[in-house]
């Protein structure tokens, strides 16, 4: 009994120490943020104060979390009705489409830069096809919708402090089009020194030291949207749902069948939140999930049933010993597209009740000066568990065409797709609906300018299954690729694929030998 008493006493002292440490960290953070607030422009003080309050909430939850947010053994099997097949959705009749669209707002997440692909400025201004950018194509889609159905579906861009100024300049060119464009900025949070847990920044002026600040992931959408006043404005004007997607996902167009399910449900069940998912393939496992455990990404994730509710499970929440289970196509067959539909008054309700608590993703970074920092982020799909009647819809792969790397750009620039009213349509000549697996070497193809310089034009890939290119390789005009093609130039070698060449099930090696695959 004495031993038990001593152990309990030690645990109590340990808990007290941890609690005291947390209180100190929180008090010190408050003090540092107050100092930063003293240095801000008085005109922006109220907005910055709101952002700091949001950050303190996130930081407090970060301090309070003592273990994984998901107990792996408590994950339940998905109920049969958790994910609807897209093919089972009804197509609305022409007489209701106009009324439905009057209740919709389209939101594009536009906070990312194109730096990973070697581009300056917002990723949304990268040229995709026909000299049109992601932003151009998005505006074309919405304008076509508005003209076709004689409606006014507004387009809302969530920018970050990295993309706001450039985006505002660019959207001026759309002022004579039939699209009402709104913008707002997601929060700007301070990066935290990993050792001291204090902000790196010394002033509230972001431009003084850009590396000290970060946009806290797309999960910040709900709070920033509400703080901007747009949420309340749209609710008052009779809008009921918003459709949220990444601006670099060219498959994320307004879907009338999904909107019809939300606004005219046959089962009289109100779905406040819908996550579009698609079947995960083995290629996805290799391309998306085969990353170092510490390299956390906000893209992807899967749907699970947990504590009686549907929720998003990200790789960041998976214990290391279960990462292989998470990757498994058999265990988790669906993949989050980050195309989401949310009821506007439900967003307001969960804020009013303070119920919006998304899992925190801890992103470790090292600044240019070698300082180790952490940034606390959330994913927009993680809010699903806080809404009522949430479901997944298993959509065709054509609704998930993100451009994260030049290998994705290769696909959307190719003859695999044609462009119609801002939307990419897969060629009817393609015998199967899946897209080819394309892997282009990072050393020679990672940057857009370099990538474009290696193709006289994008090859014909209508019949391509798999393409791997590595090393110093260039392609002449009119090349056709079919089946499985692997082209590898060894270090110091160069391979020039001649104009009009046809490569079908071939391996091309460093000395230009062509072998049957």
CSV table of C-alpha atoms in Angstrom, one decimal, residues 7 30 62 122 131 196 198 229 235 255 284 302 307-308 356 367 370 415 457 467 482 510:
chain,number,residue,atom,x,y,z
A,7,UNK,CA,3.6,6.1,-6.9
A,30,UNK,CA,0.1,35.8,-24.2
A,62,UNK,CA,-1.7,21.8,-28.7
A,122,UNK,CA,0.3,32.3,-56.4
A,131,UNK,CA,-2.4,30.3,-72.1
A,196,UNK,CA,11.2,28.0,-26.3
A,198,UNK,CA,7.7,31.5,-28.2
A,229,UNK,CA,-18.2,38.9,-42.6
A,235,UNK,CA,-26.7,33.6,-45.1
A,255,UNK,CA,-21.9,19.2,-59.5
A,284,UNK,CA,-2.0,6.6,-55.0
A,302,UNK,CA,-9.5,8.9,-45.6
A,307,UNK,CA,-17.1,7.5,-31.7
A,308,UNK,CA,-20.3,7.1,-33.7
A,356,UNK,CA,-15.4,23.4,-34.1
A,367,UNK,CA,14.2,28.3,-41.3
A,370,UNK,CA,18.8,27.0,-39.2
A,415,UNK,CA,-4.5,15.3,-75.4
A,457,UNK,CA,5.0,19.6,-77.4
A,467,UNK,CA,5.5,6.6,-68.0
A,482,UNK,CA,1.6,3.8,-75.5
A,510,UNK,CA,21.2,5.6,-71.2
